[in-house]
Short mmCIF file of C-alpha atoms in Angstrom, two decimals:
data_model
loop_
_atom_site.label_atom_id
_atom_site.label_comp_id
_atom_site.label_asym_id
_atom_site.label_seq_id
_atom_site.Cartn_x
_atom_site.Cartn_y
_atom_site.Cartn_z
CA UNK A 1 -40.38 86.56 173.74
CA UNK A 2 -37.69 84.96 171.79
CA UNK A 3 -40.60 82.76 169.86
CA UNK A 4 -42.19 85.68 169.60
CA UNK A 5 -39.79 87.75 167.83
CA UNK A 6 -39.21 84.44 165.70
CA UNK A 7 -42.90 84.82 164.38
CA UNK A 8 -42.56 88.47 163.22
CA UNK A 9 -39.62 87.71 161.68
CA UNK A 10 -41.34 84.65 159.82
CA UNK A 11 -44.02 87.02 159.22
CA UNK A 12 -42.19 89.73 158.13
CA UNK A 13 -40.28 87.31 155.37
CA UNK A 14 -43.90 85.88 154.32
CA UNK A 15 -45.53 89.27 153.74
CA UNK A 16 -42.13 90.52 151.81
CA UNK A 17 -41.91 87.30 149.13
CA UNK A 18 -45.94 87.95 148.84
CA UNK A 19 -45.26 91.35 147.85
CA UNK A 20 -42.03 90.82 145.40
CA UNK A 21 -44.51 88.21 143.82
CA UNK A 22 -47.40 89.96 143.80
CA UNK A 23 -45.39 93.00 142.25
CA UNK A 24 -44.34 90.84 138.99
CA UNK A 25 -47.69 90.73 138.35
CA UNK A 26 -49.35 92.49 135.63
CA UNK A 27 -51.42 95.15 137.28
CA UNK A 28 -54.09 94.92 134.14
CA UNK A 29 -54.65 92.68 131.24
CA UNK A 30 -55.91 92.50 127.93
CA UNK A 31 -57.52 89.98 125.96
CA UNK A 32 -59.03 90.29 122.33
CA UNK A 33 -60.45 87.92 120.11
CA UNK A 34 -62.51 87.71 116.97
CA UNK A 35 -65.64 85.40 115.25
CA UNK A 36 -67.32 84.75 111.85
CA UNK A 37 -71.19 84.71 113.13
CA UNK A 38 -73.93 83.40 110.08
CA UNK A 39 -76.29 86.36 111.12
CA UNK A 40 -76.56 89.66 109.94
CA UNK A 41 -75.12 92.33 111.92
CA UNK A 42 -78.95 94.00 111.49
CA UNK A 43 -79.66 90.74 113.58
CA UNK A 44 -76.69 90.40 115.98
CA UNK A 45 -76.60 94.75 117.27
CA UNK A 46 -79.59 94.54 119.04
CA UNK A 47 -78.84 91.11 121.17
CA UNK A 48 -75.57 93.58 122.15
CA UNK A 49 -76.76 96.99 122.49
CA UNK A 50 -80.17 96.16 124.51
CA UNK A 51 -79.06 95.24 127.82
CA UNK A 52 -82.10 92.89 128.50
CA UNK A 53 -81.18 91.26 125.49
CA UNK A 54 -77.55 91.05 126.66
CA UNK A 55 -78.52 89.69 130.02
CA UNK A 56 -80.72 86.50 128.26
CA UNK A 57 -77.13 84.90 126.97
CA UNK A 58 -74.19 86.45 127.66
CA UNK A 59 -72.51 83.27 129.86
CA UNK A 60 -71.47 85.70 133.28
CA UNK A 61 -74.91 86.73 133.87
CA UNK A 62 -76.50 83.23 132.60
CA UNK A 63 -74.35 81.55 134.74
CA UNK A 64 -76.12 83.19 137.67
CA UNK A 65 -79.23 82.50 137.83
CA UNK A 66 -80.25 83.76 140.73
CA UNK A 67 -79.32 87.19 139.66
CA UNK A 68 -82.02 89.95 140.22
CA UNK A 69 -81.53 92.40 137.69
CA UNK A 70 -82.79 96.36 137.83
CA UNK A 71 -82.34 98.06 134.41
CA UNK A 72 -82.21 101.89 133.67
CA UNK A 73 -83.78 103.95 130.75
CA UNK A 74 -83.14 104.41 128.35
CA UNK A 75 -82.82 100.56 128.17
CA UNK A 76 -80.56 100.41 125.42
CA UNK A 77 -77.88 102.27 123.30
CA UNK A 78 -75.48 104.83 124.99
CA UNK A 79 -76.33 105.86 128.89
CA UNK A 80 -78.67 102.50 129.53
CA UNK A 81 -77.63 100.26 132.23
CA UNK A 82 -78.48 97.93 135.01
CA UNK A 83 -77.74 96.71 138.65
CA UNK A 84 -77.32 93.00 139.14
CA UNK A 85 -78.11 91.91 143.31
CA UNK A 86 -77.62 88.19 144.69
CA UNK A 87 -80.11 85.93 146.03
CA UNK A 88 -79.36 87.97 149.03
CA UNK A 89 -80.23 90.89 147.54
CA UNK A 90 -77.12 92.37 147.64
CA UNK A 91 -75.55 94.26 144.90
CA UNK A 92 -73.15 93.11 143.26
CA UNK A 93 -72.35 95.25 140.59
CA UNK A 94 -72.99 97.29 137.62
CA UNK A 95 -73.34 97.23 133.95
CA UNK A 96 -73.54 100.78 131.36
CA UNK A 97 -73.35 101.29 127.89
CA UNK A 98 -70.88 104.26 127.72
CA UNK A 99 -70.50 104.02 123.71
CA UNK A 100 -72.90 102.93 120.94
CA UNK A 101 -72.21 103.40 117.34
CA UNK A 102 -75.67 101.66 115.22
CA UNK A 103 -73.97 98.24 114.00
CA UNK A 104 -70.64 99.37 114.28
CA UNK A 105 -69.42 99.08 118.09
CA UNK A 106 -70.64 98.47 121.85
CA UNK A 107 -68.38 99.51 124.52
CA UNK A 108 -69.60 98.33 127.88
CA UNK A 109 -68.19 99.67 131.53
CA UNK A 110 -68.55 96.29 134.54
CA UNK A 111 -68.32 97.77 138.19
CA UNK A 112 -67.81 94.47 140.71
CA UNK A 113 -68.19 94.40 144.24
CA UNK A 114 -64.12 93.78 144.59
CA UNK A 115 -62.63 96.90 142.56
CA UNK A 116 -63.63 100.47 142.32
CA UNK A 117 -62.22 100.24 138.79
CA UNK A 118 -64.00 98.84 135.35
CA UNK A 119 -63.83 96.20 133.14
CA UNK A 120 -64.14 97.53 129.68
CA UNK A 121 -65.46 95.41 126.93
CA UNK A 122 -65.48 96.45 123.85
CA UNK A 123 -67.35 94.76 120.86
CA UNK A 124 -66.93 95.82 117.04
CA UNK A 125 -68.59 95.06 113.96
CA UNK A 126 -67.91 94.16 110.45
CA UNK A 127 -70.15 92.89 108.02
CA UNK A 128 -69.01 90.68 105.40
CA UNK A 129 -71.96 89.67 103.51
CA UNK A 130 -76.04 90.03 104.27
CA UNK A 131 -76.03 87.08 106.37
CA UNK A 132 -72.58 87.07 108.00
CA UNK A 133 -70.73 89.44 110.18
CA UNK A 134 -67.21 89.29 111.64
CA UNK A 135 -67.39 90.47 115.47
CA UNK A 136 -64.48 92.01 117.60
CA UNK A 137 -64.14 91.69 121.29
CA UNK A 138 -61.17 92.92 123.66
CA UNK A 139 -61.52 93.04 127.56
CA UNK A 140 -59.50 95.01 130.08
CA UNK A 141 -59.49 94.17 133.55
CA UNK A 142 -59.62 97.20 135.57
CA UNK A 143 -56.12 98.26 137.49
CA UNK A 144 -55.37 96.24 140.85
CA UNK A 145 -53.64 97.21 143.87
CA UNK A 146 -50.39 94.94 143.96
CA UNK A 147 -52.09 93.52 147.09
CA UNK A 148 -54.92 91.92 145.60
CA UNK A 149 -53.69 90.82 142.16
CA UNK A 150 -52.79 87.46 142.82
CA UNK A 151 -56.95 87.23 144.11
CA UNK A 152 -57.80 88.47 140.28
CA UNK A 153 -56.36 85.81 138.19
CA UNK A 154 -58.45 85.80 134.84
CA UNK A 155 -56.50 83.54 132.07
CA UNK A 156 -56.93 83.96 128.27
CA UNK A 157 -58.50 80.59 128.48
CA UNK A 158 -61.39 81.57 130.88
CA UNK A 159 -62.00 84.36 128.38
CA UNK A 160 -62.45 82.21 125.64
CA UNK A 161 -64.29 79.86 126.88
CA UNK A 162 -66.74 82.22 128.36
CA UNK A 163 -66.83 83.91 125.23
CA UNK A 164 -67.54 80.51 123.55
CA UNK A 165 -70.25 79.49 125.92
CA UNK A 166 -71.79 83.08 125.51
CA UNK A 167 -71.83 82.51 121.45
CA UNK A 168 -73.09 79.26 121.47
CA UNK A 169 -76.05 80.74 123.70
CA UNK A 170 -76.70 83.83 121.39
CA UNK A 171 -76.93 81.38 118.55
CA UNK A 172 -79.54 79.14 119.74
CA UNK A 173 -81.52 82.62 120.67
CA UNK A 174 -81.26 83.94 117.14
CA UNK A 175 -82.02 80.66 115.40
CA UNK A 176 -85.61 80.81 117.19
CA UNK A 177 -85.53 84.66 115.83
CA UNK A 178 -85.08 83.54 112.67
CA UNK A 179 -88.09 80.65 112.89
CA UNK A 180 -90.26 83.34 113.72
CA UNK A 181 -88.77 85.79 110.80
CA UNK A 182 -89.29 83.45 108.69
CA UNK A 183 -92.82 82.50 109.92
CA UNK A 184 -93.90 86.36 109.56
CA UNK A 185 -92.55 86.08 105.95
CA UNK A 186 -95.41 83.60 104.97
CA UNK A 187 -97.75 85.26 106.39
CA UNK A 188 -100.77 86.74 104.05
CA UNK A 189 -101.06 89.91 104.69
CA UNK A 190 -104.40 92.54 104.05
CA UNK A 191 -106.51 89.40 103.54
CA UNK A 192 -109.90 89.63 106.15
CA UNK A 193 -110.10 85.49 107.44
CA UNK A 194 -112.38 84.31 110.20
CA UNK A 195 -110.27 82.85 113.70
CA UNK A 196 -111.54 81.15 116.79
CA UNK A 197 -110.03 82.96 119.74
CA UNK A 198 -108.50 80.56 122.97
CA UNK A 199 -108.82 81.19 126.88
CA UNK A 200 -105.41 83.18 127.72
CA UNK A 201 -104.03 84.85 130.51
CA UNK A 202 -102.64 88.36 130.03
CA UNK A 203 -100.59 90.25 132.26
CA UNK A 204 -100.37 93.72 131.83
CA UNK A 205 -101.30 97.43 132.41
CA UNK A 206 -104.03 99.80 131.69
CA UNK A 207 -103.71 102.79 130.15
CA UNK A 208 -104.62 106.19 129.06
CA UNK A 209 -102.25 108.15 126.32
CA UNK A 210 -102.56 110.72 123.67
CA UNK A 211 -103.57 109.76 120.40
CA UNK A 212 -102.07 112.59 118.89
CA UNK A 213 -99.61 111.70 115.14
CA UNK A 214 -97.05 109.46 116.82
CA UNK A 215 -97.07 109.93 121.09
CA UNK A 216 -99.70 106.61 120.66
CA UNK A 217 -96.81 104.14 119.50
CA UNK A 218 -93.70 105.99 121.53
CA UNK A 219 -96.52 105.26 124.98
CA UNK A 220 -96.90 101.50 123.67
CA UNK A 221 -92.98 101.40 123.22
CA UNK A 222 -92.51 102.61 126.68
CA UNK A 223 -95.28 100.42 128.50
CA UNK A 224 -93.70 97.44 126.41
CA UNK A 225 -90.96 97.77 128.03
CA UNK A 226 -92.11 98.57 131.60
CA UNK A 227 -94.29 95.35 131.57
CA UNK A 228 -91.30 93.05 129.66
CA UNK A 229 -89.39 94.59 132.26
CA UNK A 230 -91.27 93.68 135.12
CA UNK A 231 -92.06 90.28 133.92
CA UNK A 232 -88.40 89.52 133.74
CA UNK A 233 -87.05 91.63 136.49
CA UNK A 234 -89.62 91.20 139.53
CA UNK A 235 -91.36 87.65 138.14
CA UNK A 236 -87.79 86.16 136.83
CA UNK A 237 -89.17 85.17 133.72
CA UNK A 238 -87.29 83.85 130.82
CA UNK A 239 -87.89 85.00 127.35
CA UNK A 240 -89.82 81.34 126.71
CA UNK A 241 -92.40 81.82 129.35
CA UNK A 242 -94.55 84.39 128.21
CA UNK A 243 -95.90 85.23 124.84
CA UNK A 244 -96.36 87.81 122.06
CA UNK A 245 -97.49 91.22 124.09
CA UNK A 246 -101.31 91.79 122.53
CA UNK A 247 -103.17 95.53 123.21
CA UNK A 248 -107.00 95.81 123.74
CA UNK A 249 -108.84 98.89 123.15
CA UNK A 250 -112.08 99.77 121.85
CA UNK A 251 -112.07 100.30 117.93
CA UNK A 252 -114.32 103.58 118.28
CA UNK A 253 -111.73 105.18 120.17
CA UNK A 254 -108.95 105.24 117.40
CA UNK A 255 -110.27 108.55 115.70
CA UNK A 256 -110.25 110.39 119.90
CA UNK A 257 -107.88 113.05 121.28
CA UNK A 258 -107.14 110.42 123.86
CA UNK A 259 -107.16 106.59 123.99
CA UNK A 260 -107.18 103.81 126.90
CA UNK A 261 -105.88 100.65 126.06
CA UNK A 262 -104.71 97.49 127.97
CA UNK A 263 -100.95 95.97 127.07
CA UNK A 264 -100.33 92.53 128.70
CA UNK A 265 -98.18 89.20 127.69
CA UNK A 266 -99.48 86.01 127.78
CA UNK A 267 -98.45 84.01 130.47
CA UNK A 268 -99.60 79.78 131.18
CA UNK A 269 -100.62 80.57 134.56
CA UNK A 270 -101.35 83.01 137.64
CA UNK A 271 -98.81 83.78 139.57
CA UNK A 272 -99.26 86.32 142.51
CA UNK A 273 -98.14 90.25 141.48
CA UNK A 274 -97.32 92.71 144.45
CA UNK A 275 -97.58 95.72 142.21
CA UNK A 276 -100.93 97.06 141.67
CA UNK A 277 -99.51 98.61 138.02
CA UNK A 278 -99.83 95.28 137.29
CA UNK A 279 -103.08 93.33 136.19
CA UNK A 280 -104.67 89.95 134.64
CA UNK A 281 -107.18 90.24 131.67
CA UNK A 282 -108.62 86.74 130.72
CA UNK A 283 -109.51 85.71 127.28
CA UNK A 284 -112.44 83.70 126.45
CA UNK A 285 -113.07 81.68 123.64
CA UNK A 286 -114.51 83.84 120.94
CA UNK A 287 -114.58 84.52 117.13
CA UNK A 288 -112.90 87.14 115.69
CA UNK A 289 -112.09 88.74 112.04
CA UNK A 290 -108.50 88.56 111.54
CA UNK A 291 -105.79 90.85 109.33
CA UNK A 292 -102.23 90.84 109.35
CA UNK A 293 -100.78 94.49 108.74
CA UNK A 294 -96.97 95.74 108.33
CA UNK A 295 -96.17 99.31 107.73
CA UNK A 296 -96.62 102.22 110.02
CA UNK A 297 -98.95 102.09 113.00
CA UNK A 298 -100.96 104.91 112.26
CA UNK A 299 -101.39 103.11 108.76
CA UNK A 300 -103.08 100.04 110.61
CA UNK A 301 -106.37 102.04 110.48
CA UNK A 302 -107.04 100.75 106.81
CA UNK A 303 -106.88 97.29 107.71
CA UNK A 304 -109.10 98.26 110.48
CA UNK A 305 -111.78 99.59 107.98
CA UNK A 306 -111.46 96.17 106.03
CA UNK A 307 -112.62 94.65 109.23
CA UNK A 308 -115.33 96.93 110.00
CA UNK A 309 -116.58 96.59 106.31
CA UNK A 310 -116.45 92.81 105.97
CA UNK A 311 -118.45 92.56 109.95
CA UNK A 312 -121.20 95.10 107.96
CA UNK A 313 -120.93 93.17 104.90
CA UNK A 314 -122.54 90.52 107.23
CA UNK A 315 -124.47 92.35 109.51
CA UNK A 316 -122.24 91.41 112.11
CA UNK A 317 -121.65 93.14 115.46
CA UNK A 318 -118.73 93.66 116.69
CA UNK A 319 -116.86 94.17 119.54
CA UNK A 320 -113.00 94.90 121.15
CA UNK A 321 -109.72 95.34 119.17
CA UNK A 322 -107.10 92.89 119.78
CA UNK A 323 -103.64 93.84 118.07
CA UNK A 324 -100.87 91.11 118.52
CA UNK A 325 -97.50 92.78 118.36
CA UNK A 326 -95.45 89.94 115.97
CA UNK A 327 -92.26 91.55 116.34
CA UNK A 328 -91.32 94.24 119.17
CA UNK A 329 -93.06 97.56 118.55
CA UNK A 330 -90.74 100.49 117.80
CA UNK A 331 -91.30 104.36 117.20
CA UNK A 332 -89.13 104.06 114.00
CA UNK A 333 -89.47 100.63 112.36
CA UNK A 334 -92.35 99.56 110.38
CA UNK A 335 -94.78 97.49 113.07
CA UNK A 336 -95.93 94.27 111.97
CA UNK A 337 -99.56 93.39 113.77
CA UNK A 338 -102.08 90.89 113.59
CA UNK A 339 -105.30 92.85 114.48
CA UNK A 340 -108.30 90.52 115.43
CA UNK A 341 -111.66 92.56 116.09
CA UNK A 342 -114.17 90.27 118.07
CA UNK A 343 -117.58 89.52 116.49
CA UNK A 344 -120.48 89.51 119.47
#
């Protein structure tokens, strides 16, 4: 009993100098930092305010690759978030948006498994010429219980480097952005030129939408982002292992009420789908006429005539529609296409 009474004592004195030192602790913390990026801040909002973007480089969520991912619409700007599960399949937290100002500032809310309470990250910008832009971060760790602070140790150190490691990975995804920009800026557009097509494998979905003034690009949008979506969420595909989205539709149906069109990805193989939203379309060699359009998508139908009056020009029939999305179709910005129509 004596030993006994001994322990509790111990115990009592252990629990007490655990408290007193857990009590000096800072029950939050705040970090904040600051970079000189060499990209535009036209460039750098999106890979910040588009949470699928976010989730391609920022260093927590790279670092875990076996992260499962379920995002919410809107997808991006104020309200969107995501889920992120384990290999498991067990959640482990969640990600929102709860402020978005258009290239100005990005406040994000993180909900882990271990506190009831947020991080809040908050990310400002300033731009100091066309192709730079000085960027703002501060973090605050959510309040702990005195209990469990000295379990939720993160140093000024670990935020830098993670917010080094995360940089270094946003850079090498813009600089492949900016190949591509820069390939779309020698491209030669309204000319009519003659292309042999490759075998390709599209994933993708089939649809039927109004073609009334704009609800035909504001569908595209949204199935753009339900099959980039499912290709990343549900297949765990990077960015690098599918290509540019292409639709399919049948050029006499531009002018209907209503349209039905197929939007798929390119992918280098088959790989088995459980969701029946989900289907293959395979391309065949073939030969197509070929223009390259930018401007609004309802204005694509005059590159569409040039196509249709070079294939009678040469008594040429012709076939489906193929428009190749070069850069992410939006209901606002001006789409930039490469529309092939097949010649039978």
């Amino acid at each position: 009993m004596r030993w006994f009474k001994f322990l509790i004592f111990i115990g009592i004195l252990a629990f007490s100098g655990f408290y007193i030192f857990a009590s000096t602790m800072d029950d939050t913390k705040s970090f904040k930092a600051e970079k000189e990026l060499n990209y535009s801040v036209e460039k750098l909002f999106p890979q910040f305010n588009n949470l699928q973007n976010f989730t391609k480089w920022n260093s927590f969520f790279k670092g875990h690759k076996n992260y499962r991912y379920a995002y919410f619409i809107p997808y991006e700007g104020q309200n969107s978030g995501l889920t992120y599960y384990n290999e498991n399949n067990v959640r482990e937290g969640d990600l929102f948006i709860k402020f978005s100002a258009k290239d100005k500032a990005v406040r994000y809310y993180l909900f882990d498994s271990t506190t009831g309470n947020p991080f809040i990250f908050e990310i400002t910008f300033k731009k100091i010429s066309p192709e730079k832009t000085k960027v703002f971060y501060s973090l605050k760790t959510p309040k702990i219980p005195i209990l469990a602070r000295p379990f939720h140790v993160i140093s000024e150190d670990d935020f830098k480097e993670n917010l080094s490691t995360s940089l270094k990975n946003l850079s090498g995804l813009l600089s492949n952005k900016v190949d591509k920009d820069n390939q779309i800026a020698r491209l030669k557009f309204d000319s009519v030129m003659v292309e042999n097509g490759k075998n390709s494998i599209l994933l993708g979905v089939n649809v039927s939408a109004s073609n009334k003034k704009d609800d035909l690009i504001k569908n595209i949008v949204l199935n753009h982002s339900k099959v980039k979506n499912y290709l990343q969420t549900d297949l765990q595909k990077e960015e690098d292992e599918f290509g540019t989205p292409v639709l399919i539709t049948d050029p006499n149906d531009l002018k209907s009420k209503n349209i039905s069109y197929y939007y798929g990805f390119p992918l280098s193989k088959k790989i088995n789908v459980s969701d029946n939203n989900f289907i293959y379309r395979y391309l065949t060699p073939k030969k197509y006429l070929i223009i390259y359009y930018k401007g609004s998508y309802q204005g694509r139908l005059q590159s569409l005539q040039k196509l249709n009056s070079e294939a009678k020009s040469q008594e040429l029939r012709t076939g489906q529609l193929y428009e190749t999305f070069l850069e992410k179709p939006t209901e606002t910005i001006e789409v930039t296409l490469k529309m092939a129509l097949e010649i039978l």
